[in-house]
């Protein structure tokens, strides 16, 4: 069943002689309204750690802080950054010759170690770079004596 679905999707991709049109006139074959050509937006993300904190750095060019959501799941110890890059309105009589920018919703999750302070997380967005700093806390090692009966 899956093979038939995949074959149908592939057939639909080429159903309007897209490949033939590409070799005749590539500029009309690469229409900006053709969603088959748009890649999913997935921001490049770095996760690093120092002695004092865990850092998550995400490239989100052109996004405002209102477009980005940061959630912390304390039970599963995950930090999730999500948002949406929306398609720009197309001007009337505008012809695109190349479309490389990605659009769509995204969600990136990072597992956090046990020794971070989930209440002390700070985030900053500047010049299209989101920086999330998660401070570490010192884990108390509790030792107790056990009486022998």
PDB file of C-alpha atoms in Angstrom:
ATOM      1  CA  UNK A   1       0.000   0.000   0.000  1.00  0.00           C
ATOM      2  CA  UNK A   2       2.839   2.398   0.888  1.00  0.00           C
ATOM      3  CA  UNK A   3       4.552   1.773  -2.466  1.00  0.00           C
ATOM      4  CA  UNK A   4       1.393   2.698  -4.373  1.00  0.00           C
ATOM      5  CA  UNK A   5       1.048   5.908  -2.352  1.00  0.00           C
ATOM      6  CA  UNK A   6       4.697   6.811  -3.033  1.00  0.00           C
ATOM      7  CA  UNK A   7       4.288   6.082  -6.735  1.00  0.00           C
ATOM      8  CA  UNK A   8       1.164   8.250  -6.847  1.00  0.00           C
ATOM      9  CA  UNK A   9       2.976  11.117  -5.100  1.00  0.00           C
ATOM     10  CA  UNK A  10       5.840  10.839  -7.571  1.00  0.00           C
ATOM     11  CA  UNK A  11       3.401  10.732 -10.483  1.00  0.00           C
ATOM     12  CA  UNK A  12       1.602  13.812  -9.123  1.00  0.00           C
ATOM     13  CA  UNK A  13       4.921  15.616  -8.867  1.00  0.00           C
ATOM     14  CA  UNK A  14       5.471  15.214 -12.593  1.00  0.00           C
ATOM     15  CA  UNK A  15       1.822  15.169 -13.713  1.00  0.00           C
ATOM     16  CA  UNK A  16       1.921  18.536 -15.438  1.00  0.00           C
ATOM     17  CA  UNK A  17       4.983  17.730 -17.549  1.00  0.00           C
ATOM     18  CA  UNK A  18       7.085  19.695 -15.106  1.00  0.00           C
ATOM     19  CA  UNK A  19      10.305  18.122 -16.339  1.00  0.00           C
ATOM     20  CA  UNK A  20       9.455  18.853 -19.979  1.00  0.00           C
ATOM     21  CA  UNK A  21       8.631  22.448 -19.091  1.00  0.00           C
ATOM     22  CA  UNK A  22      11.877  22.772 -17.174  1.00  0.00           C
ATOM     23  CA  UNK A  23      13.961  21.941 -20.252  1.00  0.00           C
ATOM     24  CA  UNK A  24      11.867  24.162 -22.527  1.00  0.00           C
ATOM     25  CA  UNK A  25      11.821  27.183 -20.194  1.00  0.00           C
ATOM     26  CA  UNK A  26      13.205  26.659 -16.689  1.00  0.00           C
ATOM     27  CA  UNK A  27      11.934  30.044 -15.492  1.00  0.00           C
ATOM     28  CA  UNK A  28       8.294  29.096 -16.000  1.00  0.00           C
ATOM     29  CA  UNK A  29       8.820  25.566 -14.673  1.00  0.00           C
ATOM     30  CA  UNK A  30      10.094  26.924 -11.345  1.00  0.00           C
ATOM     31  CA  UNK A  31       6.916  28.746 -10.339  1.00  0.00           C
ATOM     32  CA  UNK A  32       7.002  30.404  -6.936  1.00  0.00           C
ATOM     33  CA  UNK A  33       3.538  29.054  -6.123  1.00  0.00           C
ATOM     34  CA  UNK A  34       4.689  25.469  -6.664  1.00  0.00           C
ATOM     35  CA  UNK A  35       4.863  24.014  -3.124  1.00  0.00           C
ATOM     36  CA  UNK A  36       6.768  20.969  -4.405  1.00  0.00           C
ATOM     37  CA  UNK A  37       9.873  23.107  -4.540  1.00  0.00           C
ATOM     38  CA  UNK A  38       9.731  24.647  -1.051  1.00  0.00           C
ATOM     39  CA  UNK A  39      11.852  23.023   1.597  1.00  0.00           C
ATOM     40  CA  UNK A  40      10.697  22.788   5.172  1.00  0.00           C
ATOM     41  CA  UNK A  41      12.228  25.466   7.389  1.00  0.00           C
ATOM     42  CA  UNK A  42      14.471  23.911  10.030  1.00  0.00           C
ATOM     43  CA  UNK A  43      16.672  26.409  11.857  1.00  0.00           C
ATOM     44  CA  UNK A  44      20.308  25.478  12.298  1.00  0.00           C
ATOM     45  CA  UNK A  45      20.863  24.858  15.998  1.00  0.00           C
ATOM     46  CA  UNK A  46      23.957  24.487  18.162  1.00  0.00           C
ATOM     47  CA  UNK A  47      23.900  23.071  21.686  1.00  0.00           C
ATOM     48  CA  UNK A  48      26.979  23.530  23.872  1.00  0.00           C
ATOM     49  CA  UNK A  49      27.900  23.257  27.524  1.00  0.00           C
ATOM     50  CA  UNK A  50      30.307  25.048  29.844  1.00  0.00           C
ATOM     51  CA  UNK A  51      31.008  24.494  33.519  1.00  0.00           C
ATOM     52  CA  UNK A  52      28.274  27.018  34.391  1.00  0.00           C
ATOM     53  CA  UNK A  53      25.550  26.618  31.748  1.00  0.00           C
ATOM     54  CA  UNK A  54      24.037  24.882  28.729  1.00  0.00           C
ATOM     55  CA  UNK A  55      23.679  27.076  25.641  1.00  0.00           C
ATOM     56  CA  UNK A  56      21.265  26.635  22.751  1.00  0.00           C
ATOM     57  CA  UNK A  57      21.848  28.896  19.743  1.00  0.00           C
ATOM     58  CA  UNK A  58      19.379  28.918  16.844  1.00  0.00           C
ATOM     59  CA  UNK A  59      19.557  30.789  13.530  1.00  0.00           C
ATOM     60  CA  UNK A  60      16.116  32.265  12.872  1.00  0.00           C
ATOM     61  CA  UNK A  61      16.737  34.952  10.244  1.00  0.00           C
ATOM     62  CA  UNK A  62      14.011  37.534   9.792  1.00  0.00           C
ATOM     63  CA  UNK A  63      11.920  36.305  12.720  1.00  0.00           C
ATOM     64  CA  UNK A  64      10.635  38.499  15.552  1.00  0.00           C
ATOM     65  CA  UNK A  65      10.394  37.373  19.155  1.00  0.00           C
ATOM     66  CA  UNK A  66       6.585  37.312  18.806  1.00  0.00           C
ATOM     67  CA  UNK A  67       6.974  34.576  16.133  1.00  0.00           C
ATOM     68  CA  UNK A  68       8.992  32.257  18.393  1.00  0.00           C
ATOM     69  CA  UNK A  69       7.814  30.161  21.338  1.00  0.00           C
ATOM     70  CA  UNK A  70      10.063  28.528  23.933  1.00  0.00           C
ATOM     71  CA  UNK A  71       8.575  25.792  26.144  1.00  0.00           C
ATOM     72  CA  UNK A  72      10.156  23.861  28.996  1.00  0.00           C
ATOM     73  CA  UNK A  73       8.789  20.448  29.934  1.00  0.00           C
ATOM     74  CA  UNK A  74      10.023  19.923  33.476  1.00  0.00           C
ATOM     75  CA  UNK A  75       8.823  16.330  33.682  1.00  0.00           C
ATOM     76  CA  UNK A  76      10.698  15.183  30.567  1.00  0.00           C
ATOM     77  CA  UNK A  77      13.449  17.800  30.934  1.00  0.00           C
ATOM     78  CA  UNK A  78      13.153  19.157  27.400  1.00  0.00           C
ATOM     79  CA  UNK A  79      13.440  22.640  25.967  1.00  0.00           C
ATOM     80  CA  UNK A  80      11.422  23.148  22.769  1.00  0.00           C
ATOM     81  CA  UNK A  81      11.817  26.091  20.426  1.00  0.00           C
ATOM     82  CA  UNK A  82       9.028  26.454  17.864  1.00  0.00           C
ATOM     83  CA  UNK A  83       7.671  29.005  15.439  1.00  0.00           C
ATOM     84  CA  UNK A  84       6.598  29.649  11.893  1.00  0.00           C
ATOM     85  CA  UNK A  85       8.154  31.367   8.910  1.00  0.00           C
ATOM     86  CA  UNK A  86       5.286  32.582   6.769  1.00  0.00           C
ATOM     87  CA  UNK A  87       5.236  32.825   3.012  1.00  0.00           C
ATOM     88  CA  UNK A  88       5.473  36.410   1.821  1.00  0.00           C
ATOM     89  CA  UNK A  89       2.636  37.804  -0.225  1.00  0.00           C
ATOM     90  CA  UNK A  90       3.326  37.600  -3.919  1.00  0.00           C
ATOM     91  CA  UNK A  91       2.958  40.824  -5.820  1.00  0.00           C
ATOM     92  CA  UNK A  92       0.748  40.836  -8.874  1.00  0.00           C
ATOM     93  CA  UNK A  93       2.683  40.362 -12.121  1.00  0.00           C
ATOM     94  CA  UNK A  94       5.800  39.262 -10.236  1.00  0.00           C
ATOM     95  CA  UNK A  95       7.782  36.417 -11.758  1.00  0.00           C
ATOM     96  CA  UNK A  96      10.276  34.504  -9.638  1.00  0.00           C
ATOM     97  CA  UNK A  97      13.349  33.042 -11.312  1.00  0.00           C
ATOM     98  CA  UNK A  98      14.705  31.299  -8.241  1.00  0.00           C
ATOM     99  CA  UNK A  99      13.094  30.335  -4.918  1.00  0.00           C
ATOM    100  CA  UNK A 100      15.476  29.159  -2.203  1.00  0.00           C
ATOM    101  CA  UNK A 101      14.046  30.481   1.060  1.00  0.00           C
ATOM    102  CA  UNK A 102      12.187  27.978   3.208  1.00  0.00           C
ATOM    103  CA  UNK A 103       8.814  28.533   4.859  1.00  0.00           C
ATOM    104  CA  UNK A 104       6.665  26.672   7.340  1.00  0.00           C
ATOM    105  CA  UNK A 105       6.407  25.693  10.976  1.00  0.00           C
ATOM    106  CA  UNK A 106       9.340  24.332  12.907  1.00  0.00           C
ATOM    107  CA  UNK A 107       9.989  22.748  16.274  1.00  0.00           C
ATOM    108  CA  UNK A 108      13.370  21.854  17.760  1.00  0.00           C
ATOM    109  CA  UNK A 109      13.671  20.040  21.097  1.00  0.00           C
ATOM    110  CA  UNK A 110      16.734  19.591  23.284  1.00  0.00           C
ATOM    111  CA  UNK A 111      17.029  17.213  26.228  1.00  0.00           C
ATOM    112  CA  UNK A 112      18.445  18.927  29.303  1.00  0.00           C
ATOM    113  CA  UNK A 113      20.704  17.372  31.934  1.00  0.00           C
ATOM    114  CA  UNK A 114      19.534  16.975  35.536  1.00  0.00           C
ATOM    115  CA  UNK A 115      21.922  19.610  36.861  1.00  0.00           C
ATOM    116  CA  UNK A 116      20.330  22.642  35.156  1.00  0.00           C
ATOM    117  CA  UNK A 117      18.157  25.273  36.799  1.00  0.00           C
ATOM    118  CA  UNK A 118      14.932  25.215  34.761  1.00  0.00           C
ATOM    119  CA  UNK A 119      13.697  28.335  36.562  1.00  0.00           C
ATOM    120  CA  UNK A 120      16.719  30.395  35.537  1.00  0.00           C
ATOM    121  CA  UNK A 121      16.458  30.065  31.741  1.00  0.00           C
ATOM    122  CA  UNK A 122      17.082  33.279  29.794  1.00  0.00           C
ATOM    123  CA  UNK A 123      16.542  33.879  26.067  1.00  0.00           C
ATOM    124  CA  UNK A 124      17.674  36.670  23.761  1.00  0.00           C
ATOM    125  CA  UNK A 125      16.993  37.318  20.064  1.00  0.00           C
ATOM    126  CA  UNK A 126      19.383  39.598  18.227  1.00  0.00           C
ATOM    127  CA  UNK A 127      20.194  39.901  14.502  1.00  0.00           C
ATOM    128  CA  UNK A 128      18.338  36.680  13.643  1.00  0.00           C
ATOM    129  CA  UNK A 129      20.133  34.596  16.265  1.00  0.00           C
ATOM    130  CA  UNK A 130      18.202  33.183  19.230  1.00  0.00           C
ATOM    131  CA  UNK A 131      20.367  32.446  22.270  1.00  0.00           C
ATOM    132  CA  UNK A 132      18.971  30.432  25.168  1.00  0.00           C
ATOM    133  CA  UNK A 133      21.105  30.139  28.301  1.00  0.00           C
ATOM    134  CA  UNK A 134      20.247  27.517  30.906  1.00  0.00           C
ATOM    135  CA  UNK A 135      22.283  27.904  34.109  1.00  0.00           C
ATOM    136  CA  UNK A 136      23.615  24.865  35.899  1.00  0.00           C
ATOM    137  CA  UNK A 137      23.049  24.257  39.574  1.00  0.00           C
ATOM    138  CA  UNK A 138      25.178  22.314  41.978  1.00  0.00           C
ATOM    139  CA  UNK A 139      23.545  19.019  42.784  1.00  0.00           C
ATOM    140  CA  UNK A 140      23.625  18.298  46.462  1.00  0.00           C
ATOM    141  CA  UNK A 141      24.956  14.901  47.274  1.00  0.00           C
ATOM    142  CA  UNK A 142      23.069  13.753  50.269  1.00  0.00           C
ATOM    143  CA  UNK A 143      24.744  11.161  52.389  1.00  0.00           C
ATOM    144  CA  UNK A 144      23.173   9.621  55.427  1.00  0.00           C
ATOM    145  CA  UNK A 145      24.057   6.884  57.790  1.00  0.00           C
ATOM    146  CA  UNK A 146      22.027   3.718  58.042  1.00  0.00           C
ATOM    147  CA  UNK A 147      21.687   1.982  61.393  1.00  0.00           C
ATOM    148  CA  UNK A 148      22.159  -1.757  61.488  1.00  0.00           C
ATOM    149  CA  UNK A 149      19.393  -3.634  63.335  1.00  0.00           C
TER     150      UNK A 149
END
